[in-house]
mmCIF file with all atom_site columns, C-alpha atoms in Angstrom:
data_model
loop_
_atom_site.group_PDB
_atom_site.id
_atom_site.type_symbol
_atom_site.label_atom_id
_atom_site.label_alt_id
_atom_site.label_comp_id
_atom_site.label_asym_id
_atom_site.label_entity_id
_atom_site.label_seq_id
_atom_site.pdbx_PDB_ins_code
_atom_site.Cartn_x
_atom_site.Cartn_y
_atom_site.Cartn_z
_atom_site.occupancy
_atom_site.B_iso_or_equiv
_atom_site.pdbx_formal_charge
_atom_site.auth_seq_id
_atom_site.auth_comp_id
_atom_site.auth_asym_id
_atom_site.auth_atom_id
_atom_site.pdbx_PDB_model_num
ATOM 1   C CA . MET G 1 1   ? -35.720 -74.424 2.277   1.00 88.00 ? 18  MET G CA 1
ATOM 2   C CA . SER G 1 2   ? -35.014 -75.551 -1.283  1.00 95.00 ? 19  SER G CA 1
ATOM 3   C CA . VAL G 1 3   ? -36.948 -74.752 -4.443  1.00 97.00 ? 20  VAL G CA 1
ATOM 4   C CA . HIS G 1 4   ? -39.226 -77.704 -3.673  1.00 97.00 ? 21  HIS G CA 1
ATOM 5   C CA . ASP G 1 5   ? -40.339 -75.921 -0.500  1.00 96.00 ? 22  ASP G CA 1
ATOM 6   C CA . LEU G 1 6   ? -40.462 -72.563 -2.263  1.00 97.00 ? 23  LEU G CA 1
ATOM 7   C CA . VAL G 1 7   ? -42.990 -73.680 -4.881  1.00 97.00 ? 24  VAL G CA 1
ATOM 8   C CA . ARG G 1 8   ? -45.333 -74.718 -2.061  1.00 97.00 ? 25  ARG G CA 1
ATOM 9   C CA . LEU G 1 9   ? -44.990 -71.354 -0.317  1.00 97.00 ? 26  LEU G CA 1
ATOM 10  C CA . LEU G 1 10  ? -45.246 -68.900 -3.205  1.00 97.00 ? 27  LEU G CA 1
ATOM 11  C CA . PRO G 1 11  ? -48.636 -67.177 -3.530  1.00 97.00 ? 28  PRO G CA 1
ATOM 12  C CA . ASP G 1 12  ? -50.686 -66.799 -6.696  1.00 97.00 ? 29  ASP G CA 1
ATOM 13  C CA . PRO G 1 13  ? -49.018 -64.624 -9.359  1.00 97.00 ? 30  PRO G CA 1
ATOM 14  C CA . ALA G 1 14  ? -51.224 -61.574 -8.739  1.00 97.00 ? 31  ALA G CA 1
ATOM 15  C CA . VAL G 1 15  ? -50.387 -61.639 -5.037  1.00 97.00 ? 32  VAL G CA 1
ATOM 16  C CA . LEU G 1 16  ? -46.706 -62.190 -5.756  1.00 98.00 ? 33  LEU G CA 1
ATOM 17  C CA . ARG G 1 17  ? -46.631 -59.254 -8.182  1.00 98.00 ? 34  ARG G CA 1
ATOM 18  C CA . ALA G 1 18  ? -48.165 -56.933 -5.580  1.00 97.00 ? 35  ALA G CA 1
ATOM 19  C CA . ARG G 1 19  ? -45.749 -58.256 -2.935  1.00 97.00 ? 36  ARG G CA 1
ATOM 20  C CA . CYS G 1 20  ? -42.733 -57.675 -5.181  1.00 98.00 ? 37  CYS G CA 1
ATOM 21  C CA . ARG G 1 21  ? -43.914 -54.140 -5.905  1.00 97.00 ? 38  ARG G CA 1
ATOM 22  C CA . ALA G 1 22  ? -44.387 -53.368 -2.216  1.00 97.00 ? 39  ALA G CA 1
ATOM 23  C CA . VAL G 1 23  ? -40.992 -54.813 -1.277  1.00 96.00 ? 40  VAL G CA 1
ATOM 24  C CA . ALA G 1 24  ? -39.311 -52.627 -3.904  1.00 96.00 ? 41  ALA G CA 1
ATOM 25  C CA . LEU G 1 25  ? -41.169 -49.531 -2.705  1.00 96.00 ? 42  LEU G CA 1
ATOM 26  C CA . LEU G 1 26  ? -40.297 -50.250 0.912   1.00 96.00 ? 43  LEU G CA 1
ATOM 27  C CA . ASP G 1 27  ? -36.666 -50.636 -0.031  1.00 93.00 ? 44  ASP G CA 1
ATOM 28  C CA . THR G 1 28  ? -36.582 -47.207 -1.638  1.00 91.00 ? 45  THR G CA 1
ATOM 29  C CA . LEU G 1 29  ? -37.845 -45.745 1.629   1.00 92.00 ? 46  LEU G CA 1
ATOM 30  C CA . VAL G 1 30  ? -35.709 -47.513 4.215   1.00 90.00 ? 47  VAL G CA 1
ATOM 31  C CA . SER G 1 31  ? -32.488 -48.155 2.315   1.00 84.00 ? 48  SER G CA 1
ATOM 32  C CA . VAL G 1 32  ? -29.511 -46.027 3.227   1.00 74.00 ? 49  VAL G CA 1
ATOM 33  C CA . TYR G 1 33  ? -27.725 -47.409 0.173   1.00 79.00 ? 50  TYR G CA 1
ATOM 34  C CA . GLU G 1 34  ? -28.774 -48.107 -3.395  1.00 83.00 ? 51  GLU G CA 1
ATOM 35  C CA . PRO G 1 35  ? -32.023 -50.122 -3.033  1.00 88.00 ? 52  PRO G CA 1
ATOM 36  C CA . MET G 1 36  ? -31.435 -53.827 -3.543  1.00 93.00 ? 53  MET G CA 1
ATOM 37  C CA . HIS G 1 37  ? -35.000 -54.583 -4.679  1.00 95.00 ? 54  HIS G CA 1
ATOM 38  C CA . GLY G 1 38  ? -36.561 -53.193 -7.845  1.00 96.00 ? 55  GLY G CA 1
ATOM 39  C CA . PHE G 1 39  ? -39.800 -53.382 -9.786  1.00 97.00 ? 56  PHE G CA 1
ATOM 40  C CA . ALA G 1 40  ? -40.105 -52.309 -13.424 1.00 97.00 ? 57  ALA G CA 1
ATOM 41  C CA . VAL G 1 41  ? -43.451 -51.977 -15.170 1.00 97.00 ? 58  VAL G CA 1
ATOM 42  C CA . ASP G 1 42  ? -43.272 -52.815 -18.892 1.00 97.00 ? 59  ASP G CA 1
ATOM 43  C CA . TRP G 1 43  ? -39.693 -54.041 -18.637 1.00 97.00 ? 60  TRP G CA 1
ATOM 44  C CA . ARG G 1 44  ? -40.652 -55.478 -21.997 1.00 96.00 ? 61  ARG G CA 1
ATOM 45  C CA . PRO G 1 45  ? -43.989 -54.706 -23.665 1.00 96.00 ? 62  PRO G CA 1
ATOM 46  C CA . GLY G 1 46  ? -46.664 -56.155 -21.399 1.00 97.00 ? 63  GLY G CA 1
ATOM 47  C CA . VAL G 1 47  ? -44.060 -57.787 -19.128 1.00 98.00 ? 64  VAL G CA 1
ATOM 48  C CA . ASP G 1 48  ? -43.159 -56.609 -15.607 1.00 98.00 ? 65  ASP G CA 1
ATOM 49  C CA . LEU G 1 49  ? -39.930 -57.474 -13.802 1.00 98.00 ? 66  LEU G CA 1
ATOM 50  C CA . ALA G 1 50  ? -39.148 -57.727 -10.090 1.00 98.00 ? 67  ALA G CA 1
ATOM 51  C CA . SER G 1 51  ? -35.486 -57.961 -9.179  1.00 97.00 ? 68  SER G CA 1
ATOM 52  C CA . MET G 1 52  ? -33.021 -58.126 -6.312  1.00 97.00 ? 69  MET G CA 1
ATOM 53  C CA . ASP G 1 53  ? -29.267 -57.591 -6.292  1.00 95.00 ? 70  ASP G CA 1
ATOM 54  C CA . ASN G 1 54  ? -27.538 -57.401 -2.922  1.00 91.00 ? 71  ASN G CA 1
ATOM 55  C CA . GLY G 1 55  ? -24.250 -56.208 -4.387  1.00 88.00 ? 72  GLY G CA 1
ATOM 56  C CA . SER G 1 56  ? -22.432 -59.202 -2.932  1.00 89.00 ? 73  SER G CA 1
ATOM 57  C CA . GLY G 1 57  ? -23.031 -61.668 -5.741  1.00 89.00 ? 74  GLY G CA 1
ATOM 58  C CA . ASP G 1 58  ? -26.585 -62.780 -4.995  1.00 95.00 ? 75  ASP G CA 1
ATOM 59  C CA . GLN G 1 59  ? -29.572 -61.815 -7.108  1.00 96.00 ? 76  GLN G CA 1
ATOM 60  C CA . TYR G 1 60  ? -32.984 -62.831 -8.372  1.00 98.00 ? 77  TYR G CA 1
ATOM 61  C CA . ALA G 1 61  ? -35.540 -61.894 -11.000 1.00 98.00 ? 78  ALA G CA 1
ATOM 62  C CA . VAL G 1 62  ? -39.254 -62.574 -11.309 1.00 98.00 ? 79  VAL G CA 1
ATOM 63  C CA . VAL G 1 63  ? -40.692 -62.101 -14.788 1.00 98.00 ? 80  VAL G CA 1
ATOM 64  C CA . PHE G 1 64  ? -44.443 -61.485 -15.023 1.00 98.00 ? 81  PHE G CA 1
ATOM 65  C CA . ASP G 1 65  ? -45.377 -62.379 -18.597 1.00 98.00 ? 82  ASP G CA 1
ATOM 66  C CA . PRO G 1 66  ? -48.940 -62.853 -19.929 1.00 98.00 ? 83  PRO G CA 1
ATOM 67  C CA . ALA G 1 67  ? -47.853 -66.447 -20.622 1.00 97.00 ? 84  ALA G CA 1
ATOM 68  C CA . GLY G 1 68  ? -46.927 -66.985 -16.975 1.00 98.00 ? 85  GLY G CA 1
ATOM 69  C CA . VAL G 1 69  ? -44.288 -66.208 -14.378 1.00 98.00 ? 86  VAL G CA 1
ATOM 70  C CA . PHE G 1 70  ? -40.616 -67.196 -14.519 1.00 98.00 ? 87  PHE G CA 1
ATOM 71  C CA . LEU G 1 71  ? -38.551 -66.885 -11.352 1.00 98.00 ? 88  LEU G CA 1
ATOM 72  C CA . TYR G 1 72  ? -34.863 -67.457 -10.880 1.00 98.00 ? 89  TYR G CA 1
ATOM 73  C CA . GLY G 1 73  ? -32.232 -66.758 -8.265  1.00 98.00 ? 90  GLY G CA 1
ATOM 74  C CA . PHE G 1 74  ? -28.482 -67.027 -7.916  1.00 98.00 ? 91  PHE G CA 1
ATOM 75  C CA . ASP G 1 75  ? -26.834 -67.669 -4.553  1.00 96.00 ? 92  ASP G CA 1
ATOM 76  C CA . HIS G 1 76  ? -23.106 -67.572 -5.162  1.00 94.00 ? 93  HIS G CA 1
ATOM 77  C CA . GLU G 1 77  ? -22.374 -69.526 -1.945  1.00 93.00 ? 94  GLU G CA 1
ATOM 78  C CA . SER G 1 78  ? -24.862 -72.356 -2.521  1.00 95.00 ? 95  SER G CA 1
ATOM 79  C CA . ASP G 1 79  ? -23.923 -75.899 -3.460  1.00 95.00 ? 96  ASP G CA 1
ATOM 80  C CA . ALA G 1 80  ? -25.860 -75.466 -6.701  1.00 96.00 ? 97  ALA G CA 1
ATOM 81  C CA . THR G 1 81  ? -23.737 -72.622 -8.068  1.00 96.00 ? 98  THR G CA 1
ATOM 82  C CA . PRO G 1 82  ? -22.707 -73.213 -11.687 1.00 96.00 ? 99  PRO G CA 1
ATOM 83  C CA . TRP G 1 83  ? -19.227 -72.083 -10.639 1.00 94.00 ? 100 TRP G CA 1
ATOM 84  C CA . ARG G 1 84  ? -18.684 -75.354 -8.760  1.00 93.00 ? 101 ARG G CA 1
ATOM 85  C CA . GLU G 1 85  ? -17.079 -76.748 -11.907 1.00 89.00 ? 102 GLU G CA 1
ATOM 86  C CA . GLU G 1 86  ? -15.386 -75.542 -15.090 1.00 91.00 ? 103 GLU G CA 1
ATOM 87  C CA . PRO G 1 87  ? -16.911 -74.979 -17.537 1.00 93.00 ? 104 PRO G CA 1
ATOM 88  C CA . ARG G 1 88  ? -19.940 -73.734 -15.618 1.00 93.00 ? 105 ARG G CA 1
ATOM 89  C CA . ALA G 1 89  ? -22.903 -76.089 -15.529 1.00 96.00 ? 106 ALA G CA 1
ATOM 90  C CA . HIS G 1 90  ? -26.393 -75.885 -14.051 1.00 96.00 ? 107 HIS G CA 1
ATOM 91  C CA . TRP G 1 91  ? -27.411 -78.181 -11.222 1.00 97.00 ? 108 TRP G CA 1
ATOM 92  C CA . PRO G 1 92  ? -28.933 -81.300 -12.841 1.00 97.00 ? 109 PRO G CA 1
ATOM 93  C CA . GLY G 1 93  ? -32.622 -80.790 -13.634 1.00 98.00 ? 110 GLY G CA 1
ATOM 94  C CA . LEU G 1 94  ? -32.651 -77.044 -12.944 1.00 98.00 ? 111 LEU G CA 1
ATOM 95  C CA . LEU G 1 95  ? -34.502 -76.088 -16.131 1.00 98.00 ? 112 LEU G CA 1
ATOM 96  C CA . ASP G 1 96  ? -36.046 -79.443 -17.064 1.00 98.00 ? 113 ASP G CA 1
ATOM 97  C CA . GLY G 1 97  ? -39.750 -79.013 -17.778 1.00 97.00 ? 114 GLY G CA 1
ATOM 98  C CA . LEU G 1 98  ? -39.639 -75.249 -18.307 1.00 98.00 ? 115 LEU G CA 1
ATOM 99  C CA . PRO G 1 99  ? -42.611 -74.477 -20.590 1.00 97.00 ? 116 PRO G CA 1
ATOM 100 C CA . ALA G 1 100 ? -41.825 -73.343 -24.118 1.00 97.00 ? 117 ALA G CA 1
ATOM 101 C CA . ALA G 1 101 ? -43.673 -70.055 -23.568 1.00 96.00 ? 118 ALA G CA 1
ATOM 102 C CA . LEU G 1 102 ? -41.227 -69.119 -20.790 1.00 98.00 ? 119 LEU G CA 1
ATOM 103 C CA . ALA G 1 103 ? -38.119 -70.849 -22.152 1.00 97.00 ? 120 ALA G CA 1
ATOM 104 C CA . PRO G 1 104 ? -36.638 -67.708 -23.791 1.00 97.00 ? 121 PRO G CA 1
ATOM 105 C CA . TYR G 1 105 ? -36.076 -65.971 -20.443 1.00 97.00 ? 122 TYR G CA 1
ATOM 106 C CA . PRO G 1 106 ? -32.968 -67.897 -19.323 1.00 97.00 ? 123 PRO G CA 1
ATOM 107 C CA . GLN G 1 107 ? -31.427 -66.690 -22.589 1.00 95.00 ? 124 GLN G CA 1
ATOM 108 C CA . ALA G 1 108 ? -32.357 -63.029 -22.017 1.00 96.00 ? 125 ALA G CA 1
ATOM 109 C CA . PRO G 1 109 ? -29.216 -60.855 -22.216 1.00 95.00 ? 126 PRO G CA 1
ATOM 110 C CA . GLU G 1 110 ? -30.136 -59.186 -18.911 1.00 94.00 ? 127 GLU G CA 1
ATOM 111 C CA . PHE G 1 111 ? -29.866 -62.542 -17.139 1.00 96.00 ? 128 PHE G CA 1
ATOM 112 C CA . GLN G 1 112 ? -26.579 -63.612 -18.691 1.00 94.00 ? 129 GLN G CA 1
ATOM 113 C CA . PHE G 1 113 ? -23.159 -63.245 -17.112 1.00 92.00 ? 130 PHE G CA 1
ATOM 114 C CA . ASP G 1 114 ? -20.277 -63.742 -19.494 1.00 92.00 ? 131 ASP G CA 1
ATOM 115 C CA . GLY G 1 115 ? -22.587 -65.603 -21.861 1.00 92.00 ? 132 GLY G CA 1
ATOM 116 C CA . PHE G 1 116 ? -24.058 -67.946 -19.236 1.00 96.00 ? 133 PHE G CA 1
ATOM 117 C CA . PHE G 1 117 ? -27.312 -68.020 -17.249 1.00 97.00 ? 134 PHE G CA 1
ATOM 118 C CA . ASP G 1 118 ? -26.074 -68.011 -13.660 1.00 96.00 ? 135 ASP G CA 1
ATOM 119 C CA . ALA G 1 119 ? -28.848 -69.573 -11.560 1.00 98.00 ? 136 ALA G CA 1
ATOM 120 C CA . THR G 1 120 ? -29.167 -71.873 -8.582  1.00 98.00 ? 137 THR G CA 1
ATOM 121 C CA . VAL G 1 121 ? -32.982 -71.683 -8.203  1.00 98.00 ? 138 VAL G CA 1
ATOM 122 C CA . CYS G 1 122 ? -35.644 -71.721 -10.930 1.00 98.00 ? 139 CYS G CA 1
ATOM 123 C CA . ALA G 1 123 ? -39.425 -71.977 -10.689 1.00 98.00 ? 140 ALA G CA 1
ATOM 124 C CA . TRP G 1 124 ? -42.339 -71.101 -12.947 1.00 98.00 ? 141 TRP G CA 1
ATOM 125 C CA . ARG G 1 125 ? -46.105 -71.009 -13.285 1.00 98.00 ? 142 ARG G CA 1
ATOM 126 C CA . GLU G 1 126 ? -47.854 -70.948 -16.638 1.00 97.00 ? 143 GLU G CA 1
ATOM 127 C CA . ALA G 1 127 ? -50.922 -68.780 -17.100 1.00 97.00 ? 144 ALA G CA 1
ATOM 128 C CA . GLY G 1 128 ? -53.968 -70.795 -16.060 1.00 94.00 ? 145 GLY G CA 1
ATOM 129 C CA . ALA G 1 129 ? -51.957 -73.271 -13.985 1.00 96.00 ? 146 ALA G CA 1
ATOM 130 C CA . THR G 1 130 ? -53.007 -73.915 -10.407 1.00 95.00 ? 147 THR G CA 1
ATOM 131 C CA . ARG G 1 131 ? -49.564 -74.386 -8.888  1.00 97.00 ? 148 ARG G CA 1
ATOM 132 C CA . TRP G 1 132 ? -45.916 -73.459 -9.165  1.00 98.00 ? 149 TRP G CA 1
ATOM 133 C CA . GLU G 1 133 ? -43.462 -75.899 -10.745 1.00 98.00 ? 150 GLU G CA 1
ATOM 134 C CA . CYS G 1 134 ? -39.727 -76.515 -10.736 1.00 98.00 ? 151 CYS G CA 1
ATOM 135 C CA . GLY G 1 135 ? -37.332 -78.948 -12.347 1.00 98.00 ? 152 GLY G CA 1
ATOM 136 C CA . PRO G 1 136 ? -36.517 -82.352 -10.788 1.00 98.00 ? 153 PRO G CA 1
ATOM 137 C CA . VAL G 1 137 ? -33.528 -81.099 -8.844  1.00 97.00 ? 154 VAL G CA 1
ATOM 138 C CA . ALA G 1 138 ? -32.303 -83.215 -5.930  1.00 96.00 ? 155 ALA G CA 1
ATOM 139 C CA . PHE G 1 139 ? -30.117 -82.331 -2.984  1.00 95.00 ? 156 PHE G CA 1
ATOM 140 C CA . ALA G 1 140 ? -28.254 -84.448 -0.482  1.00 94.00 ? 157 ALA G CA 1
ATOM 141 C CA . PRO G 1 141 ? -28.676 -83.669 3.235   1.00 93.00 ? 158 PRO G CA 1
ATOM 142 C CA . GLY G 1 142 ? -26.963 -80.388 3.981   1.00 91.00 ? 159 GLY G CA 1
ATOM 143 C CA . GLU G 1 143 ? -26.893 -79.214 0.343   1.00 94.00 ? 160 GLU G CA 1
ATOM 144 C CA . THR G 1 144 ? -28.703 -76.028 -0.586  1.00 93.00 ? 161 THR G CA 1
ATOM 145 C CA . ASP G 1 145 ? -29.723 -74.030 -3.639  1.00 97.00 ? 162 ASP G CA 1
ATOM 146 C CA . GLY G 1 146 ? -30.119 -70.763 -1.708  1.00 96.00 ? 163 GLY G CA 1
ATOM 147 C CA . ALA G 1 147 ? -33.904 -70.537 -2.018  1.00 96.00 ? 164 ALA G CA 1
ATOM 148 C CA . ASP G 1 148 ? -34.240 -69.671 1.656   1.00 94.00 ? 165 ASP G CA 1
ATOM 149 C CA . ARG G 1 149 ? -31.728 -66.819 1.564   1.00 92.00 ? 166 ARG G CA 1
ATOM 150 C CA . LEU G 1 150 ? -32.999 -65.410 -1.710  1.00 96.00 ? 167 LEU G CA 1
ATOM 151 C CA . PHE G 1 151 ? -36.768 -65.679 -1.452  1.00 97.00 ? 168 PHE G CA 1
ATOM 152 C CA . ASP G 1 152 ? -37.646 -65.626 2.246   1.00 94.00 ? 169 ASP G CA 1
ATOM 153 C CA . LEU G 1 153 ? -39.312 -62.188 2.013   1.00 94.00 ? 170 LEU G CA 1
ATOM 154 C CA . LEU G 1 154 ? -41.405 -63.131 -1.021  1.00 96.00 ? 171 LEU G CA 1
ATOM 155 C CA . ALA G 1 155 ? -42.379 -66.511 0.397   1.00 96.00 ? 172 ALA G CA 1
ATOM 156 C CA . ASP G 1 156 ? -43.334 -65.104 3.806   1.00 96.00 ? 173 ASP G CA 1
ATOM 157 C CA . GLY G 1 157 ? -44.941 -61.814 2.817   1.00 95.00 ? 174 GLY G CA 1
ATOM 158 C CA . SER G 1 158 ? -45.632 -60.710 6.399   1.00 96.00 ? 175 SER G CA 1
ATOM 159 C CA . PRO G 1 159 ? -44.852 -57.259 7.808   1.00 97.00 ? 176 PRO G CA 1
ATOM 160 C CA . GLU G 1 160 ? -42.839 -58.961 10.533  1.00 97.00 ? 177 GLU G CA 1
ATOM 161 C CA . ALA G 1 161 ? -40.551 -60.599 7.986   1.00 96.00 ? 178 ALA G CA 1
ATOM 162 C CA . TRP G 1 162 ? -39.840 -57.274 6.270   1.00 94.00 ? 179 TRP G CA 1
ATOM 163 C CA . VAL G 1 163 ? -39.279 -55.445 9.570   1.00 95.00 ? 180 VAL G CA 1
ATOM 164 C CA . ALA G 1 164 ? -36.857 -58.160 10.721  1.00 95.00 ? 181 ALA G CA 1
ATOM 165 C CA . PHE G 1 165 ? -34.995 -57.932 7.405   1.00 93.00 ? 182 PHE G CA 1
ATOM 166 C CA . ALA G 1 166 ? -34.785 -54.133 7.435   1.00 91.00 ? 183 ALA G CA 1
ATOM 167 C CA . GLU G 1 167 ? -33.716 -53.898 11.056  1.00 91.00 ? 184 GLU G CA 1
ATOM 168 C CA . ASP G 1 168 ? -31.007 -56.512 10.515  1.00 91.00 ? 185 ASP G CA 1
ATOM 169 C CA . TYR G 1 169 ? -29.742 -55.383 7.102   1.00 88.00 ? 186 TYR G CA 1
ATOM 170 C CA . TYR G 1 170 ? -30.074 -51.605 7.473   1.00 86.00 ? 187 TYR G CA 1
ATOM 171 C CA . GLU G 1 171 ? -29.587 -51.553 11.268  1.00 87.00 ? 188 GLU G CA 1
ATOM 172 C CA . ARG G 1 172 ? -32.442 -49.145 11.854  1.00 84.00 ? 189 ARG G CA 1
ATOM 173 C CA . PRO G 1 173 ? -35.941 -49.410 13.365  1.00 87.00 ? 190 PRO G CA 1
ATOM 174 C CA . CYS G 1 174 ? -38.834 -49.843 10.951  1.00 92.00 ? 191 CYS G CA 1
ATOM 175 C CA . ASP G 1 175 ? -42.485 -48.917 11.590  1.00 95.00 ? 192 ASP G CA 1
ATOM 176 C CA . ARG G 1 176 ? -44.500 -52.140 11.448  1.00 96.00 ? 193 ARG G CA 1
ATOM 177 C CA . ASP G 1 177 ? -47.871 -50.482 10.681  1.00 97.00 ? 194 ASP G CA 1
ATOM 178 C CA . ALA G 1 178 ? -46.440 -48.493 7.781   1.00 96.00 ? 195 ALA G CA 1
ATOM 179 C CA . VAL G 1 179 ? -44.848 -51.642 6.377   1.00 97.00 ? 196 VAL G CA 1
ATOM 180 C CA . ALA G 1 180 ? -48.128 -53.526 6.733   1.00 97.00 ? 197 ALA G CA 1
ATOM 181 C CA . ALA G 1 181 ? -50.002 -50.771 4.900   1.00 97.00 ? 198 ALA G CA 1
ATOM 182 C CA . LEU G 1 182 ? -47.729 -50.873 1.847   1.00 97.00 ? 199 LEU G CA 1
ATOM 183 C CA . LEU G 1 183 ? -47.697 -54.683 1.758   1.00 97.00 ? 200 LEU G CA 1
ATOM 184 C CA . ALA G 1 184 ? -51.501 -54.584 1.812   1.00 96.00 ? 201 ALA G CA 1
ATOM 185 C CA . GLY G 1 185 ? -51.559 -52.221 -1.176  1.00 95.00 ? 202 GLY G CA 1
ATOM 186 C CA . VAL G 1 186 ? -52.855 -49.209 0.755   1.00 96.00 ? 203 VAL G CA 1
ATOM 187 C CA . PRO G 1 187 ? -52.268 -46.012 -1.244  1.00 96.00 ? 204 PRO G CA 1
ATOM 188 C CA . LEU G 1 188 ? -49.037 -44.269 -0.326  1.00 96.00 ? 205 LEU G CA 1
ATOM 189 C CA . ASP G 1 189 ? -49.514 -41.086 1.694   1.00 95.00 ? 206 ASP G CA 1
ATOM 190 C CA . ARG G 1 190 ? -47.348 -38.590 3.531   1.00 94.00 ? 207 ARG G CA 1
ATOM 191 C CA . ARG G 1 191 ? -47.911 -40.216 6.920   1.00 95.00 ? 208 ARG G CA 1
ATOM 192 C CA . THR G 1 192 ? -46.644 -43.587 5.695   1.00 96.00 ? 209 THR G CA 1
ATOM 193 C CA . VAL G 1 193 ? -43.590 -42.052 4.050   1.00 95.00 ? 210 VAL G CA 1
ATOM 194 C CA . ALA G 1 194 ? -42.759 -40.050 7.184   1.00 95.00 ? 211 ALA G CA 1
ATOM 195 C CA . ALA G 1 195 ? -43.165 -43.143 9.376   1.00 95.00 ? 212 ALA G CA 1
ATOM 196 C CA . LEU G 1 196 ? -40.566 -44.988 7.326   1.00 95.00 ? 213 LEU G CA 1
ATOM 197 C CA . SER G 1 197 ? -38.152 -42.152 6.562   1.00 93.00 ? 214 SER G CA 1
ATOM 198 C CA . ALA G 1 198 ? -37.765 -38.774 8.208   1.00 89.00 ? 215 ALA G CA 1
ATOM 199 C CA . THR G 1 199 ? -35.743 -37.454 5.274   1.00 90.00 ? 216 THR G CA 1
ATOM 200 C CA . ALA G 1 200 ? -37.532 -38.847 2.208   1.00 91.00 ? 217 ALA G CA 1
ATOM 201 C CA . ASP G 1 201 ? -39.036 -36.386 -0.233  1.00 92.00 ? 218 ASP G CA 1
ATOM 202 C CA . PHE G 1 202 ? -42.699 -37.327 -0.605  1.00 93.00 ? 219 PHE G CA 1
ATOM 203 C CA . ALA G 1 203 ? -43.014 -36.122 -4.192  1.00 93.00 ? 220 ALA G CA 1
ATOM 204 C CA . ALA G 1 204 ? -40.016 -38.179 -5.272  1.00 92.00 ? 221 ALA G CA 1
ATOM 205 C CA . VAL G 1 205 ? -41.243 -41.285 -3.460  1.00 93.00 ? 222 VAL G CA 1
ATOM 206 C CA . ALA G 1 206 ? -44.734 -40.818 -4.885  1.00 95.00 ? 223 ALA G CA 1
ATOM 207 C CA . ALA G 1 207 ? -43.293 -40.596 -8.393  1.00 94.00 ? 224 ALA G CA 1
ATOM 208 C CA . ARG G 1 208 ? -41.403 -43.860 -7.871  1.00 94.00 ? 225 ARG G CA 1
ATOM 209 C CA . ALA G 1 209 ? -44.516 -45.505 -6.464  1.00 96.00 ? 226 ALA G CA 1
ATOM 210 C CA . ARG G 1 210 ? -46.604 -44.460 -9.464  1.00 95.00 ? 227 ARG G CA 1
ATOM 211 C CA . ALA G 1 211 ? -43.901 -45.722 -11.830 1.00 95.00 ? 228 ALA G CA 1
ATOM 212 C CA . MET G 1 212 ? -44.097 -49.113 -10.088 1.00 96.00 ? 229 MET G CA 1
ATOM 213 C CA . GLY G 1 213 ? -47.893 -49.145 -10.295 1.00 95.00 ? 230 GLY G CA 1
ATOM 214 C CA . HIS G 1 214 ? -48.491 -48.661 -6.548  1.00 96.00 ? 231 HIS G CA 1
ATOM 215 C CA . PRO G 1 215 ? -51.425 -46.335 -5.769  1.00 95.00 ? 232 PRO G CA 1
ATOM 216 C CA . VAL G 1 216 ? -50.749 -42.921 -4.251  1.00 95.00 ? 233 VAL G CA 1
ATOM 217 C CA . GLN G 1 217 ? -53.161 -40.979 -2.069  1.00 90.00 ? 234 GLN G CA 1
ATOM 218 C CA . ASP G 1 218 ? -54.474 -37.971 -3.966  1.00 71.00 ? 235 ASP G CA 1
ATOM 219 C CA . GLU G 1 219 ? -53.876 -34.790 -2.085  1.00 61.00 ? 236 GLU G CA 1
ATOM 220 C CA . PRO G 1 220 ? -56.505 -32.036 -1.858  1.00 49.00 ? 237 PRO G CA 1
ATOM 221 C CA . ALA G 1 221 ? -56.029 -29.104 -4.179  1.00 43.00 ? 238 ALA G CA 1
ATOM 222 C CA . PRO G 1 222 ? -54.487 -26.042 -2.480  1.00 46.00 ? 239 PRO G CA 1
#
């Protein structure tokens, strides 16, 4: 899968935002390490940010701006890495056609490494648009930009995809029904937390969920 496949698979922005939030919340529950997925409400005023950093050189960010959504990823092993030459250079066409309203994001300090925007995948969708777009990048047979490795969970969105990821990456079983509930936006409750982690503190998880904008089941007053 390249970015050309990715833009056909990504859901509408509202669905993608909810999916990113759920993935980040799930990660806080099942991760035995520092969670690799994050979701920040009001990262900038009125702008939310979903992110992933696997600690091994791969990362992505999805910016939810009122003007639209900007998505980028960096797969350090892909053919499209800017590090394939010196000085670093983007894969031809990577950012061509990026709308002016979203154009400042590749220059955001948070997305710079040593003064350069390290990216192998970029896609966007302006507010009011009916489809996702990407630049006119081209790949020879066998070449990759890493879109499949970076965005498979967001493109798929199924409980099965998350369970397969968690059981492979964290090497632990993962309750499919609890995963499905959070991906569907069901309010977080004690049963769901316990199904995903026997040691998680519900109050702490609930606080993180509220900070991400995920609903939490109100508990009866004592």
